[in-house]
PDB file of C-alpha atoms and ligand atoms in Angstrom:
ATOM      1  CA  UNK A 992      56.855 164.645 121.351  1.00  0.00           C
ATOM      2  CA  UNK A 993      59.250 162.770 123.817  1.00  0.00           C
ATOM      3  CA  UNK A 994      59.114 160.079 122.016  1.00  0.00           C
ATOM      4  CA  UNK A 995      59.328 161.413 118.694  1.00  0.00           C
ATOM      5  CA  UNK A 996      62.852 162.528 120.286  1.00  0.00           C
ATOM      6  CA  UNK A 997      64.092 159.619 121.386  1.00  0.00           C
ATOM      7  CA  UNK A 998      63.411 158.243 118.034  1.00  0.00           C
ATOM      8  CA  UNK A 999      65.271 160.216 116.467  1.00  0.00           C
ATOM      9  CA  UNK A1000      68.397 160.332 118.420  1.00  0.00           C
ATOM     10  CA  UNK A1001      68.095 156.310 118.114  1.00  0.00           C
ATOM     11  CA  UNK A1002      67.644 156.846 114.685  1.00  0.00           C
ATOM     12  CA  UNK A1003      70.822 158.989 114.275  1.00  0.00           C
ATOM     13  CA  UNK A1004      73.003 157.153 116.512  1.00  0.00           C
ATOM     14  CA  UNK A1005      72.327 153.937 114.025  1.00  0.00           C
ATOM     15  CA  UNK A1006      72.684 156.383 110.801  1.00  0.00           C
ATOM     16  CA  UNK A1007      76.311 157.052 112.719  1.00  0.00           C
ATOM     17  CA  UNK A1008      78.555 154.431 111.532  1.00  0.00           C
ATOM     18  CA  UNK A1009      77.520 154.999 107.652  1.00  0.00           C
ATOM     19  CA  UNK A1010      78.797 158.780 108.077  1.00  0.00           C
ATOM     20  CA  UNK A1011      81.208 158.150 105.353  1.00  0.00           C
ATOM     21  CA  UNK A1012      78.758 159.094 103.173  1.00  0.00           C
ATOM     22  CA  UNK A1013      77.477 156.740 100.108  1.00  0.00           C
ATOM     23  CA  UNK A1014      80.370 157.529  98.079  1.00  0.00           C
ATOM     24  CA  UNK A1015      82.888 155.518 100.369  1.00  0.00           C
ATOM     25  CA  UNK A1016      80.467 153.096 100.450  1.00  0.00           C
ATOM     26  CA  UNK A1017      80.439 152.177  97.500  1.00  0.00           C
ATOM     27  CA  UNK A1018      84.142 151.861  97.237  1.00  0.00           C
ATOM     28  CA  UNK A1019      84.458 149.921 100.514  1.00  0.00           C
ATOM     29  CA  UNK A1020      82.111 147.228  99.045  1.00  0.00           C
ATOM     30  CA  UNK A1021      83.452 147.446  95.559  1.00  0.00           C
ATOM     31  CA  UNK A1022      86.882 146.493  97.247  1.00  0.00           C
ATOM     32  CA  UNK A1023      85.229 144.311  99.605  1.00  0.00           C
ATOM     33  CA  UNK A1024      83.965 142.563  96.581  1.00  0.00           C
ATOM     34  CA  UNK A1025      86.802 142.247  94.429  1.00  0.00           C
ATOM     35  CA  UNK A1026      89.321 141.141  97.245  1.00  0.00           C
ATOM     36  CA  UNK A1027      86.867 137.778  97.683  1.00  0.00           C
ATOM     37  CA  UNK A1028      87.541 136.998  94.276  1.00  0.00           C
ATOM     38  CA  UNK A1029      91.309 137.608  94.744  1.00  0.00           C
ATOM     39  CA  UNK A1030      90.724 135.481  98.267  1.00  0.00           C
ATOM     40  CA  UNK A1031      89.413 132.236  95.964  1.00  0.00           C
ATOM     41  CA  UNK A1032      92.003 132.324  93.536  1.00  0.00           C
ATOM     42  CA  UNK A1033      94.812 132.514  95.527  1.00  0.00           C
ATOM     43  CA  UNK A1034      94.045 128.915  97.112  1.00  0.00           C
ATOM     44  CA  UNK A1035      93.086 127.920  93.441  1.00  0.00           C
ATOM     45  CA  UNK A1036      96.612 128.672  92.508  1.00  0.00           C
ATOM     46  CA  UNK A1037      97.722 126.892  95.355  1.00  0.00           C
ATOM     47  CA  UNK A1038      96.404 123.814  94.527  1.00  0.00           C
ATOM     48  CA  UNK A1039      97.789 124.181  91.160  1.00  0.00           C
ATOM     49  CA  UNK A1040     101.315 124.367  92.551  1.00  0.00           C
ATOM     50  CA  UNK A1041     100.979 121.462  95.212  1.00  0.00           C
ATOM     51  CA  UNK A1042      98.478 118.907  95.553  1.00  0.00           C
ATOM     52  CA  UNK A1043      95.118 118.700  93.711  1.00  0.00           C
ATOM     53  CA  UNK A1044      91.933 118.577  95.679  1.00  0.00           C
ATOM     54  CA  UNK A1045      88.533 118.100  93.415  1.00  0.00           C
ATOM     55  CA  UNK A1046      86.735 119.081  96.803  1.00  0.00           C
ATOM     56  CA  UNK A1047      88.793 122.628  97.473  1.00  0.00           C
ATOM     57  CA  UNK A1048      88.910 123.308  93.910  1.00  0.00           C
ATOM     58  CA  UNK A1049      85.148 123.142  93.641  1.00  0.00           C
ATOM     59  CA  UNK A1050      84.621 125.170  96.264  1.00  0.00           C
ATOM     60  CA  UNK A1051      86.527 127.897  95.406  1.00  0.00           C
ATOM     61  CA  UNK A1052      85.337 127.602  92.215  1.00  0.00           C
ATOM     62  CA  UNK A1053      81.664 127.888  92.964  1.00  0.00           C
ATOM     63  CA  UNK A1054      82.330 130.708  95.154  1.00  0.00           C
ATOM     64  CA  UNK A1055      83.612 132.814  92.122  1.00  0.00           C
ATOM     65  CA  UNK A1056      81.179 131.689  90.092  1.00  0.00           C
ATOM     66  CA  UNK A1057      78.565 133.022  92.721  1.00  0.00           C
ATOM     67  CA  UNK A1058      80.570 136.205  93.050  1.00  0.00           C
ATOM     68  CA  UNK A1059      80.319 136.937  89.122  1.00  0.00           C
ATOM     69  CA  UNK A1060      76.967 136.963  89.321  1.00  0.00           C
ATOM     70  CA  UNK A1061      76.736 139.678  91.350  1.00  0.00           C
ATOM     71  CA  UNK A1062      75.447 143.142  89.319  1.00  0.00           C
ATOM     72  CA  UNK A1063      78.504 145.320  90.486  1.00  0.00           C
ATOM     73  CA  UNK A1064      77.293 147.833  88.150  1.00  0.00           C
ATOM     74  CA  UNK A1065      75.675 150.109  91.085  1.00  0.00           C
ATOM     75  CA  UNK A1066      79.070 150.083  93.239  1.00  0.00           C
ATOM     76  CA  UNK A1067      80.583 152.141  90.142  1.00  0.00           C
ATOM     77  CA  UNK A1068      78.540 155.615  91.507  1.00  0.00           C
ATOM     78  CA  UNK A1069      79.807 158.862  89.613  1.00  0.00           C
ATOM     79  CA  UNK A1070      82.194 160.711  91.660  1.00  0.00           C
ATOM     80  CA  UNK A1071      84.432 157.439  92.722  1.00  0.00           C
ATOM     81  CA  UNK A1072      87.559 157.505  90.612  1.00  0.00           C
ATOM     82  CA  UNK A1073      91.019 157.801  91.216  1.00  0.00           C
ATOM     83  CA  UNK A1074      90.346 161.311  89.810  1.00  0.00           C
ATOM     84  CA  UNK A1075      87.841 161.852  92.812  1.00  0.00           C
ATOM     85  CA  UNK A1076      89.195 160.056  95.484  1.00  0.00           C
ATOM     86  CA  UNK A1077      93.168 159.701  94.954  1.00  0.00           C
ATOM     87  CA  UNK A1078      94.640 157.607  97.308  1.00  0.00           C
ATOM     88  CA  UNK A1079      91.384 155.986  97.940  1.00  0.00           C
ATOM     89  CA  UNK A1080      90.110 153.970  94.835  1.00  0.00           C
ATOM     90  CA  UNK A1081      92.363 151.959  92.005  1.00  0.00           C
ATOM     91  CA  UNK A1082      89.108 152.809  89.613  1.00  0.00           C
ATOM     92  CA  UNK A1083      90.611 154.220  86.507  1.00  0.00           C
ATOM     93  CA  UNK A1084      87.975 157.294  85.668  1.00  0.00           C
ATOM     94  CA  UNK A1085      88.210 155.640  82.350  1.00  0.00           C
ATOM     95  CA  UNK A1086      85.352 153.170  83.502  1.00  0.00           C
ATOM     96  CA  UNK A1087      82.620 155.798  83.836  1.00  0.00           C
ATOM     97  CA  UNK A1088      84.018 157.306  79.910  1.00  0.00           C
ATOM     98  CA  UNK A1089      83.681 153.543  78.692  1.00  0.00           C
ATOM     99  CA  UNK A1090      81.112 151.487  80.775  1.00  0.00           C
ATOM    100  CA  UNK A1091      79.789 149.089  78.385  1.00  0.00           C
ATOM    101  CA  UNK A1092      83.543 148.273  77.907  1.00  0.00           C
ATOM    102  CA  UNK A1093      83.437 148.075  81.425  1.00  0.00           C
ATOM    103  CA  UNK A1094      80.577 146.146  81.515  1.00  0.00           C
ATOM    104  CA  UNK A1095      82.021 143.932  78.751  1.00  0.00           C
ATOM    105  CA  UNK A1096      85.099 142.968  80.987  1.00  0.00           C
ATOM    106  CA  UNK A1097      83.084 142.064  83.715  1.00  0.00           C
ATOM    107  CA  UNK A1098      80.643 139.844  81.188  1.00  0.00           C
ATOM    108  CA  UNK A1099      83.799 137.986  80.222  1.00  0.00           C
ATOM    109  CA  UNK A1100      84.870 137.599  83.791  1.00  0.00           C
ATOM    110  CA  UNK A1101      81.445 136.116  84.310  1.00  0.00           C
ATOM    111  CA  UNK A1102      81.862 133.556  81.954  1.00  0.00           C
ATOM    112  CA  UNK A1103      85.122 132.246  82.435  1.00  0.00           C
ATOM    113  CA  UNK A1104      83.944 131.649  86.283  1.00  0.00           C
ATOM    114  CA  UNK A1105      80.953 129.572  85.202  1.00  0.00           C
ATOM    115  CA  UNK A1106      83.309 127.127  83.143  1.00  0.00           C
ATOM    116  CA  UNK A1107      86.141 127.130  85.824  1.00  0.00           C
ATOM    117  CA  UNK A1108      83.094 125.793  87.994  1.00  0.00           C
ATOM    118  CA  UNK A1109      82.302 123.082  85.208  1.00  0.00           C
ATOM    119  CA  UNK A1110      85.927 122.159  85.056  1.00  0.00           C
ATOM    120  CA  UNK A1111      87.852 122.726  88.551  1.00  0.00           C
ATOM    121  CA  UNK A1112      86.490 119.521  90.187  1.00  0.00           C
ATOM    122  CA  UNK A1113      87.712 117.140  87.103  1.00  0.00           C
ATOM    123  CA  UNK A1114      91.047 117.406  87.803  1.00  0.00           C
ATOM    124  CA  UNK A1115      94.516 119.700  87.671  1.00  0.00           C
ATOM    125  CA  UNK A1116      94.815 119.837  83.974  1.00  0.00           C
ATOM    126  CA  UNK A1117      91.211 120.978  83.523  1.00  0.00           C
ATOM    127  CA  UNK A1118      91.337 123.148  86.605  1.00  0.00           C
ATOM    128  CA  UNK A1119      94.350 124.824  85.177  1.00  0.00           C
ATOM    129  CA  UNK A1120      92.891 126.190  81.768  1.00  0.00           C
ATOM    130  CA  UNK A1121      90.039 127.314  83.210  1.00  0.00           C
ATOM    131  CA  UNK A1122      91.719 129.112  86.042  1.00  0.00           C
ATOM    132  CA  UNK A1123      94.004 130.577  82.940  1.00  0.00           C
ATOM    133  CA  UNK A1124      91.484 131.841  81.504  1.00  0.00           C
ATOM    134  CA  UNK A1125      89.667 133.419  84.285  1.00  0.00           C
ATOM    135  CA  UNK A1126      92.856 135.317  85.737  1.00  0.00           C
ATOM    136  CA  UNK A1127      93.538 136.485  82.016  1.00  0.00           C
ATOM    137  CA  UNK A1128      90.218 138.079  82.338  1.00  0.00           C
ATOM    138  CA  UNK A1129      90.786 139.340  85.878  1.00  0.00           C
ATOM    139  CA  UNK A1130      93.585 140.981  83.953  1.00  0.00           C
ATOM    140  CA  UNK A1131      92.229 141.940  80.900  1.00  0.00           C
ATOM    141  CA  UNK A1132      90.393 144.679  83.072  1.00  0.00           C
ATOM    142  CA  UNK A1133      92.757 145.737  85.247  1.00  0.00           C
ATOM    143  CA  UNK A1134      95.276 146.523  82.546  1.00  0.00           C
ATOM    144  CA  UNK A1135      92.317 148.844  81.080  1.00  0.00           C
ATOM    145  CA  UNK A1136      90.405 150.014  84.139  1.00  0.00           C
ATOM    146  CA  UNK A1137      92.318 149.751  87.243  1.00  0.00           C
ATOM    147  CA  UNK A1138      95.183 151.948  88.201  1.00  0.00           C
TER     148      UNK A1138
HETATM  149  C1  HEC B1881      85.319 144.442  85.075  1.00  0.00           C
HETATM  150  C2  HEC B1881      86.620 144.790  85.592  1.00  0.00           C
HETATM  151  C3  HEC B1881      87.311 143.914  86.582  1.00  0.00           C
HETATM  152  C4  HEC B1881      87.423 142.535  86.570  1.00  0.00           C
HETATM  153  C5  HEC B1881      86.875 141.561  85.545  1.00  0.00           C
HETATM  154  C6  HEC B1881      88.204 142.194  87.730  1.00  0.00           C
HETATM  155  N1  HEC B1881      88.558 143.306  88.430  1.00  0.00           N
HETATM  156 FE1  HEC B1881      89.661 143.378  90.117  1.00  0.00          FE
HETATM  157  N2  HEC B1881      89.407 145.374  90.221  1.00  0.00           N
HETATM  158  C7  HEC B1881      88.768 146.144  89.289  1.00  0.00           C
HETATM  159  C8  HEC B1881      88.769 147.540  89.704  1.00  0.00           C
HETATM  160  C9  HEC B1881      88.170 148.707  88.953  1.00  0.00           C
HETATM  161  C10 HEC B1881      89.434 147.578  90.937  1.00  0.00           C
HETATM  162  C11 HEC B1881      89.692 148.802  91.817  1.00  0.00           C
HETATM  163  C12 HEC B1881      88.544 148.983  92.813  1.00  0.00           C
HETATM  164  C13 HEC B1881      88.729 150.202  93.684  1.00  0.00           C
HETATM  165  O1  HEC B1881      89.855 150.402  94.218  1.00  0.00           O
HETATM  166  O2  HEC B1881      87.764 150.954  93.871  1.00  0.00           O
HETATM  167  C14 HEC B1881      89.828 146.195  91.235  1.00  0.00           C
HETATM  168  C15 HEC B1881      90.504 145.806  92.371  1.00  0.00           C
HETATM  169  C16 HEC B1881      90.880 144.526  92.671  1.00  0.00           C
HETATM  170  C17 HEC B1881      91.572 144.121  93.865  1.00  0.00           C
HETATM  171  C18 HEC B1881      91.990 145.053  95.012  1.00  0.00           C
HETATM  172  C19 HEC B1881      90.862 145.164  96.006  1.00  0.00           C
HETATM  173  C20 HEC B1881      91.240 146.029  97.192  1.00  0.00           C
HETATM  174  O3  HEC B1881      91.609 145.456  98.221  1.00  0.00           O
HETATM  175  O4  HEC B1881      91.180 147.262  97.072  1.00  0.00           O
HETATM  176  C21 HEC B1881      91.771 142.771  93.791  1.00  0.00           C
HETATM  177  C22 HEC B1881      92.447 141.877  94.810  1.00  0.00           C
HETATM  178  C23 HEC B1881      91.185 142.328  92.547  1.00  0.00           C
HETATM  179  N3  HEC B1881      90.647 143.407  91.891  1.00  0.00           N
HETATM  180  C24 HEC B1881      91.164 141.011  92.130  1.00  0.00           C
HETATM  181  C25 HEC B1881      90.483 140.581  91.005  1.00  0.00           C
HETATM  182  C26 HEC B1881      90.398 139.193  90.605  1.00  0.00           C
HETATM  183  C27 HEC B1881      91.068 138.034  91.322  1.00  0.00           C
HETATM  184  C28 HEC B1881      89.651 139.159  89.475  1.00  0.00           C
HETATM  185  C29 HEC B1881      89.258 137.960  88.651  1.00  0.00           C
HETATM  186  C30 HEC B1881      88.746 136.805  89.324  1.00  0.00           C
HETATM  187  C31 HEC B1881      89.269 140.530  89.172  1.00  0.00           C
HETATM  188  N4  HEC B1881      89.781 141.348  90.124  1.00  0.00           N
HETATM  189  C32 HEC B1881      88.496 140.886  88.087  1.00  0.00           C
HETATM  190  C33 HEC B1881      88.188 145.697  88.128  1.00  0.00           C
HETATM  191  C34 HEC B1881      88.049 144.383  87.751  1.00  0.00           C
END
């Protein structure tokens, strides 16, 4: 019995720190997630503005790449929207109305990281299309699904 107590007071003193409950969770990690991808491009556009570096491009590159892969889908839980949570989450309750559209975005997103990885190594004219095109589809879905 003792022990059966002290096992569960460890238990709930580890459970502690992930009081928030699963809803904040999900948004922490959802923002956690998205402000890496901001944290690559911004050197990206760096390098576009000053001096070119095949080696930091790539880097940065491959880490969105990575990132895109990433099935998001399960950080969107019901309950999460601005609706829910004002103050708290940018999610437009739109996504949960529309989420293959959301789904769709993020697709897109996912493909215009695996060409800027192809291209941001081969130099500053190929690393700027592709970096175009993947902030046009960062936008693309925050216009529609981010407040
Ligand atoms: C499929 C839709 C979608 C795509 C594509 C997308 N975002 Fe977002 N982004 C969101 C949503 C929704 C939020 C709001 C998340 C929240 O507050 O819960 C967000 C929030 C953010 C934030 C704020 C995070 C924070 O600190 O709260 C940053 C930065 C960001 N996005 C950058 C990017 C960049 C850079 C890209 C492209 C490389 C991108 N996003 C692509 C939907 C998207």
């Amino acid at each position: 019995m003792h022990k059966i107590a002290l096992v569960t007071i460890a238990l709930s003193l580890i459970a502690a720190p992930a009081l928030a409950g699963p809803k904040e969770d999900a948004v922490a990690e959802r923002q956690a997630f998205f402000k890496q991808l901001g944290g690559n491009m911004g050197p990206l556009a760096k390098l576009l503005k000053g001096d070119y570096d095949a080696a930091t491009a790539q880097q940065h590159a491959d880490a969105i790449a990575n990132l895109t892969t990433k099935d998001i889908s399960g950080l969107f839980v019901e309950g999460t929207s601005t609706a829910d949570m004002p103050g708290k989450t940018e999610a437009l309750p739109v996504i949960w109305e529309d989420m293959d559209g959301f789904a769709a975005k993020y697709k897109a997103l996912g493909e215009a990281a695996a060409n800027l990885k192809a291209e941001a190594g081969k130099g500053k004219a190929q690393l700027a299309a592709a970096f175009g095109q993947t902030g046009a589809a960062c936008k693309s879905c925050h216009t529609s699904f981010r407040d």
